[in-house]
Short mmCIF file of C-alpha atoms in Angstrom, two decimals:
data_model
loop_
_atom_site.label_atom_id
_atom_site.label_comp_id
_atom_site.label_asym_id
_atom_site.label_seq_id
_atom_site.Cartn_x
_atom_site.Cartn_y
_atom_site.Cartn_z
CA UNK A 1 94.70 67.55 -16.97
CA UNK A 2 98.27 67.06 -16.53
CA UNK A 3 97.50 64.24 -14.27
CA UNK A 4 95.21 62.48 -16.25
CA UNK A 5 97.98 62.39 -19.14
CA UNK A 6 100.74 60.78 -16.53
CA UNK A 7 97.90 58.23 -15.47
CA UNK A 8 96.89 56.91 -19.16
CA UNK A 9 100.78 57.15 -20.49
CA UNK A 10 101.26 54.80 -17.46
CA UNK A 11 98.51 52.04 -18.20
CA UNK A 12 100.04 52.27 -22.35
CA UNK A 13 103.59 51.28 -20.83
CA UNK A 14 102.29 48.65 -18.60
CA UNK A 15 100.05 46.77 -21.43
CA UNK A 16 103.22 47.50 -23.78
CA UNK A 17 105.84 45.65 -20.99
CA UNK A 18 102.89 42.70 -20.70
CA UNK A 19 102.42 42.42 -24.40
CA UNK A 20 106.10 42.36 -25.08
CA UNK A 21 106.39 39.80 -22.28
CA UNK A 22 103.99 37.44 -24.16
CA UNK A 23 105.76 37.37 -27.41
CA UNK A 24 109.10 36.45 -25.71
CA UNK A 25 107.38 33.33 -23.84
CA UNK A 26 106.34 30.33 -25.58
CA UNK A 27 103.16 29.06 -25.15
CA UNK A 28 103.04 25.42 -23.36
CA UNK A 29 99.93 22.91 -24.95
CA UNK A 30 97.67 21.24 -22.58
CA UNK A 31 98.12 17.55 -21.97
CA UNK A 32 96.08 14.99 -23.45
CA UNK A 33 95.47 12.30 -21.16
CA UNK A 34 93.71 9.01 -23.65
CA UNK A 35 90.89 6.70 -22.38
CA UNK A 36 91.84 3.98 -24.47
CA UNK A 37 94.51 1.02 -23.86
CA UNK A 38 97.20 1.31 -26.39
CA UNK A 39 96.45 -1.73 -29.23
CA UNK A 40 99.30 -3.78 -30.53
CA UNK A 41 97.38 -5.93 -31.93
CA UNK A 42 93.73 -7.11 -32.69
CA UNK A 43 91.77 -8.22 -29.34
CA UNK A 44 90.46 -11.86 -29.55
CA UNK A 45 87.58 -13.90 -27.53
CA UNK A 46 88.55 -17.30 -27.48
CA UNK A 47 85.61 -19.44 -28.41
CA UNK A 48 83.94 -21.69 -25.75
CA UNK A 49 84.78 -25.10 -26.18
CA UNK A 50 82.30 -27.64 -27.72
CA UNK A 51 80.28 -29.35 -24.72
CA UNK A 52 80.82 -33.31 -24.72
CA UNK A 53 77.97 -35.28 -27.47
CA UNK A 54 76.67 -38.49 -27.22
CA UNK A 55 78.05 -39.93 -30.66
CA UNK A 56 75.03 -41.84 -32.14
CA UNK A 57 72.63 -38.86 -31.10
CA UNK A 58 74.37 -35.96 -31.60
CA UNK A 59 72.88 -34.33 -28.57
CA UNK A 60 75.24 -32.86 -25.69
CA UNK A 61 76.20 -35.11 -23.09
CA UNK A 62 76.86 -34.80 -19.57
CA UNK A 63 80.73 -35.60 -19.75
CA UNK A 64 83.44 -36.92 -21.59
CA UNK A 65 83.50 -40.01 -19.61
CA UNK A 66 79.97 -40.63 -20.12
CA UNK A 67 80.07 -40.90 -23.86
CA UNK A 68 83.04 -43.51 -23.66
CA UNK A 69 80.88 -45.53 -22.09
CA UNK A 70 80.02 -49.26 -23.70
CA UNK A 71 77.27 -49.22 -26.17
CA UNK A 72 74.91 -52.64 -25.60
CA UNK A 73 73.15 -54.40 -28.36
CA UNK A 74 69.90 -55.70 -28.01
CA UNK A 75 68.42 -58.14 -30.40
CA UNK A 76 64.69 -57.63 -30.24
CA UNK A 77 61.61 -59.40 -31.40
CA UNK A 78 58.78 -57.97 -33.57
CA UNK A 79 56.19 -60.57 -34.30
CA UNK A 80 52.52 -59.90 -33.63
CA UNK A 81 52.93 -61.42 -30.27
CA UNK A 82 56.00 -59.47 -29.09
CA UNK A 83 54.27 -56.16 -29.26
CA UNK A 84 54.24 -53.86 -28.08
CA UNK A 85 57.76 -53.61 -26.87
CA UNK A 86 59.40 -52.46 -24.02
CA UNK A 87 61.61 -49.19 -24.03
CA UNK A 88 62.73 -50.06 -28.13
CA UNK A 89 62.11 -46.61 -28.19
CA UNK A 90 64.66 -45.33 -26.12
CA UNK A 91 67.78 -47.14 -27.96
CA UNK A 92 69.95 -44.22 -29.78
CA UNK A 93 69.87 -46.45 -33.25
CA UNK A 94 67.40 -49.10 -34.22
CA UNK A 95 68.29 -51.29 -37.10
CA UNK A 96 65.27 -53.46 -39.02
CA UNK A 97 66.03 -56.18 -41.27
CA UNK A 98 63.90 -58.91 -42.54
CA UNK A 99 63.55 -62.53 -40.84
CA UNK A 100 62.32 -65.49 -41.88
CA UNK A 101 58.80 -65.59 -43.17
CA UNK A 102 58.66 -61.60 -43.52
CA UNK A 103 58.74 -60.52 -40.29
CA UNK A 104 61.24 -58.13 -39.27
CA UNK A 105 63.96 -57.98 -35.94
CA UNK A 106 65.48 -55.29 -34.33
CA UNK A 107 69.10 -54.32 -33.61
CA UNK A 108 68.75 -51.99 -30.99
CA UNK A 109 71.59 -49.87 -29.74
CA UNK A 110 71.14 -48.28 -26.13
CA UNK A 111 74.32 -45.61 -25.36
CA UNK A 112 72.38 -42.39 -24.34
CA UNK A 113 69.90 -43.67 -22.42
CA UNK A 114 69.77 -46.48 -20.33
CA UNK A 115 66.05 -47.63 -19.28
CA UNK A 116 65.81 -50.53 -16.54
CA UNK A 117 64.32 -52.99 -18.84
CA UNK A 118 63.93 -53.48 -22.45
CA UNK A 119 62.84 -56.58 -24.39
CA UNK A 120 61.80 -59.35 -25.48
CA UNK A 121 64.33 -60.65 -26.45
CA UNK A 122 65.10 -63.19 -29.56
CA UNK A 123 67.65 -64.70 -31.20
CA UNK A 124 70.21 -63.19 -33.35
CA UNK A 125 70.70 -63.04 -37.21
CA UNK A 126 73.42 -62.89 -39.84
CA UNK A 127 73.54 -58.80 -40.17
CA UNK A 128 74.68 -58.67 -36.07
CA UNK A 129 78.02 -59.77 -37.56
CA UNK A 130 78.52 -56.22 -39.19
CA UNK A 131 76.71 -54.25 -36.98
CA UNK A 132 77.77 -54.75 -33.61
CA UNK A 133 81.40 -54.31 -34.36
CA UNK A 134 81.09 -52.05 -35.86
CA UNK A 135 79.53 -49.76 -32.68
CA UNK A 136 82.05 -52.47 -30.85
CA UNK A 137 79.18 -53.13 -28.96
CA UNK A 138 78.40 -55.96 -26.04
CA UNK A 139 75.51 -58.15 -27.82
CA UNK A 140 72.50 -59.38 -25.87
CA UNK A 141 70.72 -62.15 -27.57
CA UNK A 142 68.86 -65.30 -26.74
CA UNK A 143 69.41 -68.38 -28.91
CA UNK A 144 70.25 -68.59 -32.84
CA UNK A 145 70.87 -71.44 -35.26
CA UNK A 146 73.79 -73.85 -35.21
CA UNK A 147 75.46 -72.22 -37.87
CA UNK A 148 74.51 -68.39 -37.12
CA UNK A 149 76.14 -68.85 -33.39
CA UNK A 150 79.52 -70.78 -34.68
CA UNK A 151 80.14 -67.39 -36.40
CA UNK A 152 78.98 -64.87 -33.80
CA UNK A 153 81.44 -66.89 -31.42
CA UNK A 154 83.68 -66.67 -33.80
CA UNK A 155 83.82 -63.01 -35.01
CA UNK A 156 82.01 -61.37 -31.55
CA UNK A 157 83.66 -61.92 -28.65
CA UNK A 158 82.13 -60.15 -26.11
CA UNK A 159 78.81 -61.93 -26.43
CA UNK A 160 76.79 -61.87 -23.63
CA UNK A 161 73.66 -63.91 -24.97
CA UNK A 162 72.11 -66.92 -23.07
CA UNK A 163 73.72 -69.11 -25.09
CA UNK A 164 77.06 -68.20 -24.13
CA UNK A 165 75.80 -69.17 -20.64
CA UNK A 166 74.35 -66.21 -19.12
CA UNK A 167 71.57 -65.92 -17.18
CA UNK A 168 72.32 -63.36 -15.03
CA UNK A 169 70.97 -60.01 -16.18
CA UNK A 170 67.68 -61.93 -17.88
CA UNK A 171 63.90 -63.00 -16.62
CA UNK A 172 60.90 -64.14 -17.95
CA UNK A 173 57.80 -62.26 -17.46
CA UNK A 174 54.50 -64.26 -16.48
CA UNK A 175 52.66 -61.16 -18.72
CA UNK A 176 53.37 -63.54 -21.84
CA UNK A 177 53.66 -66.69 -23.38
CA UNK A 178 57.30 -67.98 -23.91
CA UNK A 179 59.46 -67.92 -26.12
CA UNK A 180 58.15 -63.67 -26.60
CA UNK A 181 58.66 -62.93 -22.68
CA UNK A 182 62.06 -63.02 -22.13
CA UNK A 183 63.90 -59.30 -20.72
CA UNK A 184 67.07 -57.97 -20.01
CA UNK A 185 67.97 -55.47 -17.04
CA UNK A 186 70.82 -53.46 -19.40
CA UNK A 187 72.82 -52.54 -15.72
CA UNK A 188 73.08 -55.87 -14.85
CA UNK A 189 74.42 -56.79 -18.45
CA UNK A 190 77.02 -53.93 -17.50
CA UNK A 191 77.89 -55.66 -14.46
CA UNK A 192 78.31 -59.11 -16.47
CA UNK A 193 80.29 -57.58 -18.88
CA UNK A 194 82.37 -56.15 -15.53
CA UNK A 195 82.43 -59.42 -13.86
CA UNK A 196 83.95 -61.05 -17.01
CA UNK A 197 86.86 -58.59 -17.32
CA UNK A 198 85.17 -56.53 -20.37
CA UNK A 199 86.09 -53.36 -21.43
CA UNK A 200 83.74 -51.06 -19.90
CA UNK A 201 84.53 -48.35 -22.16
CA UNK A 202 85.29 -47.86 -25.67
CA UNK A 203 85.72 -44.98 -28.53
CA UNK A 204 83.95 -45.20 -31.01
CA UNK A 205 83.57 -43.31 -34.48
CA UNK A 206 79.78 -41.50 -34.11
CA UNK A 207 77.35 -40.84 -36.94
CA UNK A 208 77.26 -37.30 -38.31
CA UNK A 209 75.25 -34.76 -37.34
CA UNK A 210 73.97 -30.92 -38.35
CA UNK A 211 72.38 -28.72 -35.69
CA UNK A 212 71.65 -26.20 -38.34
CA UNK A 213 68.27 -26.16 -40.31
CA UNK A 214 68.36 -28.04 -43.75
CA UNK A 215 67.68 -26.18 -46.84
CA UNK A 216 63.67 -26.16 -47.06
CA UNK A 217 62.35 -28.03 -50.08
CA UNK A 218 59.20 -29.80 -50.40
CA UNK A 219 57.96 -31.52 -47.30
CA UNK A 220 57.90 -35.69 -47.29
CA UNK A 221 54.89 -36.37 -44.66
CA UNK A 222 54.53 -40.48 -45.14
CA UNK A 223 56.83 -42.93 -45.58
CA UNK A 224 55.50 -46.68 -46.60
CA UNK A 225 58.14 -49.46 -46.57
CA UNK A 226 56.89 -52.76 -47.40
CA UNK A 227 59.53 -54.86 -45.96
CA UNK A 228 57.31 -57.81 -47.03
CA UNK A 229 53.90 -59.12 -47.17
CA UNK A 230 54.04 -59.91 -43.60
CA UNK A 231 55.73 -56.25 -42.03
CA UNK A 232 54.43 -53.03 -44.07
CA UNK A 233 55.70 -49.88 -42.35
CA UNK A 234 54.70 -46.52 -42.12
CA UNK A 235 56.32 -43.56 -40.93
CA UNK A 236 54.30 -39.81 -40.46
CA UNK A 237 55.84 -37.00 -40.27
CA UNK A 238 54.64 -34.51 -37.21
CA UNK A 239 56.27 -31.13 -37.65
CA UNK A 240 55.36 -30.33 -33.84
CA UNK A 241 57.90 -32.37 -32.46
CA UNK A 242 60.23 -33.15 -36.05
CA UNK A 243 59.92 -36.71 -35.39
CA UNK A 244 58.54 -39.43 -37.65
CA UNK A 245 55.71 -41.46 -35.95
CA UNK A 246 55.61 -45.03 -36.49
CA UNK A 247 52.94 -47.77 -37.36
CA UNK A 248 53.26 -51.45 -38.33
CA UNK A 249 50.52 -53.28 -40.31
CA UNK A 250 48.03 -50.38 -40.38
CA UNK A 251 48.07 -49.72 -36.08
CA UNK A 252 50.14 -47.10 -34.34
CA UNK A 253 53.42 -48.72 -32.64
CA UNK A 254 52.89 -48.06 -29.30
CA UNK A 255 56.05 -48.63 -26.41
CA UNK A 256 55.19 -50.77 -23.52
CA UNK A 257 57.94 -48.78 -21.48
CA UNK A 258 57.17 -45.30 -22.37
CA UNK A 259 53.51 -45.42 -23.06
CA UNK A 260 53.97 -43.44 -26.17
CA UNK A 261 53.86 -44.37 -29.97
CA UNK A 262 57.61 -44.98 -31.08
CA UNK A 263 58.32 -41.76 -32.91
CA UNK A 264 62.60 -41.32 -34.51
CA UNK A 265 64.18 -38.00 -34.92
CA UNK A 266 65.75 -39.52 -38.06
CA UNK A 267 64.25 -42.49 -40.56
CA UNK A 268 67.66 -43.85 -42.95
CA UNK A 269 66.53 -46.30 -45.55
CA UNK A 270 68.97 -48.52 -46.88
CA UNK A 271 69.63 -50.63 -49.41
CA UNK A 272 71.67 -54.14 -49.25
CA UNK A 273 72.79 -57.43 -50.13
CA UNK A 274 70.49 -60.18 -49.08
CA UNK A 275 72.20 -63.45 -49.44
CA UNK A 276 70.45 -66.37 -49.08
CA UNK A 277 72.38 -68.37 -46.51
CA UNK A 278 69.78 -70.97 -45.57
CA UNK A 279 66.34 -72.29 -44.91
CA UNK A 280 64.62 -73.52 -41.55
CA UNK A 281 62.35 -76.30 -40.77
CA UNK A 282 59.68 -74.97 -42.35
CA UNK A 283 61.10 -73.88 -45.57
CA UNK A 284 61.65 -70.34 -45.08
CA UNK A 285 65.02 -68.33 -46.02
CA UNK A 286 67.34 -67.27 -44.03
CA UNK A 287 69.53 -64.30 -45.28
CA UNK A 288 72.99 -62.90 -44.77
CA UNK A 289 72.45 -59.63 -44.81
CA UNK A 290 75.52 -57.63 -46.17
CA UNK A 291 75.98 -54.12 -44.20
CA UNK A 292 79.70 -53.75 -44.92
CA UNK A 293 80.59 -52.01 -48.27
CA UNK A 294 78.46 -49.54 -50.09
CA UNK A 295 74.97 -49.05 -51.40
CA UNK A 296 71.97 -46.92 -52.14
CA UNK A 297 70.18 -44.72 -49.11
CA UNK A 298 67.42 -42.23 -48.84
CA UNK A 299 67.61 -40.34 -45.54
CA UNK A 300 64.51 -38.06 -44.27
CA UNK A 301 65.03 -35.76 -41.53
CA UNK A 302 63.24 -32.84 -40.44
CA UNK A 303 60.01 -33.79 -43.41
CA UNK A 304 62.94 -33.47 -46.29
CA UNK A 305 64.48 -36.50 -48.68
CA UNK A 306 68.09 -36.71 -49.47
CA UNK A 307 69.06 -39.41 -52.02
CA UNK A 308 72.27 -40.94 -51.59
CA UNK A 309 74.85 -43.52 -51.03
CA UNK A 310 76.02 -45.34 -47.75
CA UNK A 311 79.36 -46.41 -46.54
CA UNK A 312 80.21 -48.93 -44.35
CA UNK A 313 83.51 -50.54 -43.01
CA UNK A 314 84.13 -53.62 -40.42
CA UNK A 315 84.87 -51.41 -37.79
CA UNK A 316 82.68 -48.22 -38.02
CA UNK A 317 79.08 -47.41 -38.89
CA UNK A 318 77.66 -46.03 -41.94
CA UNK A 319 78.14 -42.41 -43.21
CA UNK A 320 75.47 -40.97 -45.46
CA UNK A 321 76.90 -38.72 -48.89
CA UNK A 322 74.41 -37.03 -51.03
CA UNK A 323 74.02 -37.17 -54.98
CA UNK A 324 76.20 -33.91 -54.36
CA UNK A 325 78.99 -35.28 -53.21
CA UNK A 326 78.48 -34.05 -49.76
CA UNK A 327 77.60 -35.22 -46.11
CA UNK A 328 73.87 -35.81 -45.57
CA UNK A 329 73.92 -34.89 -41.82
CA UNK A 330 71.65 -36.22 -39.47
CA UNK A 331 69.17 -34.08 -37.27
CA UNK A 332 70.82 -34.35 -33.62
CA UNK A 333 68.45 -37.57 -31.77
CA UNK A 334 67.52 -40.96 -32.47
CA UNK A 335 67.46 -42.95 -35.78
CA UNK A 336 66.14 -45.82 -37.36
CA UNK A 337 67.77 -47.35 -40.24
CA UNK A 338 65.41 -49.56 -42.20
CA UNK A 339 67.41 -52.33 -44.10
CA UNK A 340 65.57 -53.76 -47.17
CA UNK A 341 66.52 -55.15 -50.73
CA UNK A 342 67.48 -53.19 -53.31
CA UNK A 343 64.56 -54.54 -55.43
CA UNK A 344 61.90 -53.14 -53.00
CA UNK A 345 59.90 -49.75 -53.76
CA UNK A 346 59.26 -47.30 -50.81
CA UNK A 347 56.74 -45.27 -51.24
CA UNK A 348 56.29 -41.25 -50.24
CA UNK A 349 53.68 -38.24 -50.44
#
């Protein structure tokens, strides 16, 4: 019994001496090791830069040097017996004015795409005085009036027309009766242009483009511009491919080049000056067309209307402004900008 007493006193001292020796030691905290990078300041991605764009398209280009590149002006023919056409639609921006005796010509403006062959070819008009400087564009042309060539000499001088001597990067094709069969091969025009110590490239101010959808309001599905008697045009809208198809006088408006009906991602109609400047052998006007300054414009895109105002200057192209006050933007692609009086009526449904 005695024994047992010693053994239990002796466990009571040695938890006493261990307890004691715990109060008298401070206890040391685990570590803490953190996962995460100490932050100074808020982590950035830097945004990607913006690929190179073709400036009368919009769309994204294959490099910067590409989009320097000269754009070339072709004056195109559309009477009855020039059609159909040959690659027209594969030019970036196709102007249409009025000619003598109502029919309508083409300034097309090739820069994205550069087919082997486009035509025919016709002579040039008052209205290339404003618009191919201001895409400071090389001009392809065959023939034009005394007066009409004494000031395209005069204000364009990198004309590269058959009247300035050039024969070059044209043919005639045996498909047609002259004077509606004459083409132009657009790489040999950029080895003219070479040859002659032209500048091969140029900047030049673009039109303005949105990649985002437009606000949805009601949907314009035909457009009717009656340029005249003589040229009545009609654009559809098909919402498959957001283009606007094309007819002229009642039948589709087919492509030679492409096989296809010309179709535009954009249709801009403007309204301008028509001077009369003066009268050929058969008594029909010529005009001076006025596409420097300011006037009325309705652009459709994407099956919507936006009313507006356009803006020209000598040395860059038009810029749209809605009844808003701000930008009408483009839908990235090609465009056709339809030129007609200010007294003529389009018509939509």
């Amino acid at each position: 019994m005695v024994s047992v007493q010693r053994r239990l006193v002796g466990v009571l001292v040695i938890a006493a001496a261990v307890v004691a020796t715990s109060w008298g030691c401070k206890a040391t905290a685990p570590e803490v090791v953190s996962l995460w990078p100490k932050v100074e300041r808020e982590r950035s991605v830097p945004k990607p830069p913006e690929p190179p764009r073709w400036p009368l398209t919009g769309e994204e280009a294959p490099s910067e040097d590409a989009v320097t590149r000269r754009v070339i002006s072709v004056k195109i023919e559309n009477s009855p017996a020039a059609r159909p056409q040959t690659n027209l639609s594969l030019a970036d921006v196709v102007y249409e004015s009025v000619a003598e005796g109502g029919i309508t010509r083409f300034n097309a403006l090739f820069h994205s795409k550069e087919p082997d062959v486009v035509g025919p070819v016709r002579s040039a008009r008052l209205s290339d005085l404003y618009i191919v400087p201001q895409y400071h564009a090389l001009f392809v042309f065959s023939g034009a009036s005394t007066s009409v060539n004494a000031r395209i000499r005069s204000a364009i001088s990198e004309n590269l027309s058959q009247d300035a001597g050039i024969s070059y990067p044209y043919f005639r094709s045996k498909e047609r009766p002259a004077p509606h069969n004459l083409y132009v091969v657009l790489a040999k025009v950029r080895e003219e242009a070479k040859r002659r110590s032209m500048p091969e490239t140029m900047a030049i101010k673009g039109l303005l483009f949105g990649r985002k959808a437009v606000e949805a309001t009601p949907t314009v599905s035909e457009i009717y511009i009656p340029f005249s008697p003589a040229n009545k045009v009609r654009w559809t809208y098909d919402p498959e491919t957001r283009t606007y198809l094309r007819e002229n006088n009642g039948a589709k408006h087919m492509d030679k080049g492409t096989g296809k009906q010309i179709a535009a991602r954009n249709v801009v109609v403007i309204r301008a000056k028509h001077v009369p400047a003066s009268h050929d052998v058969v008594g029909s006007t010529t005009y001076e067309i006025v596409l420097e300054g300011t006037g009325a414009c309705t652009v459709f895109r994407d099956g919507q209307r936006f009313d507006g105002t356009w803006t020209a200057t000598k040395d860059a192209p038009p810029t749209f402004v809605g009844e808003d006050g701000k930008p009408i933007l483009l839908s990235p692609g090609n465009t056709w900008i339809q030129v007609i009086q200010p007294s003529i009526n389009i018509t939509m449904r």
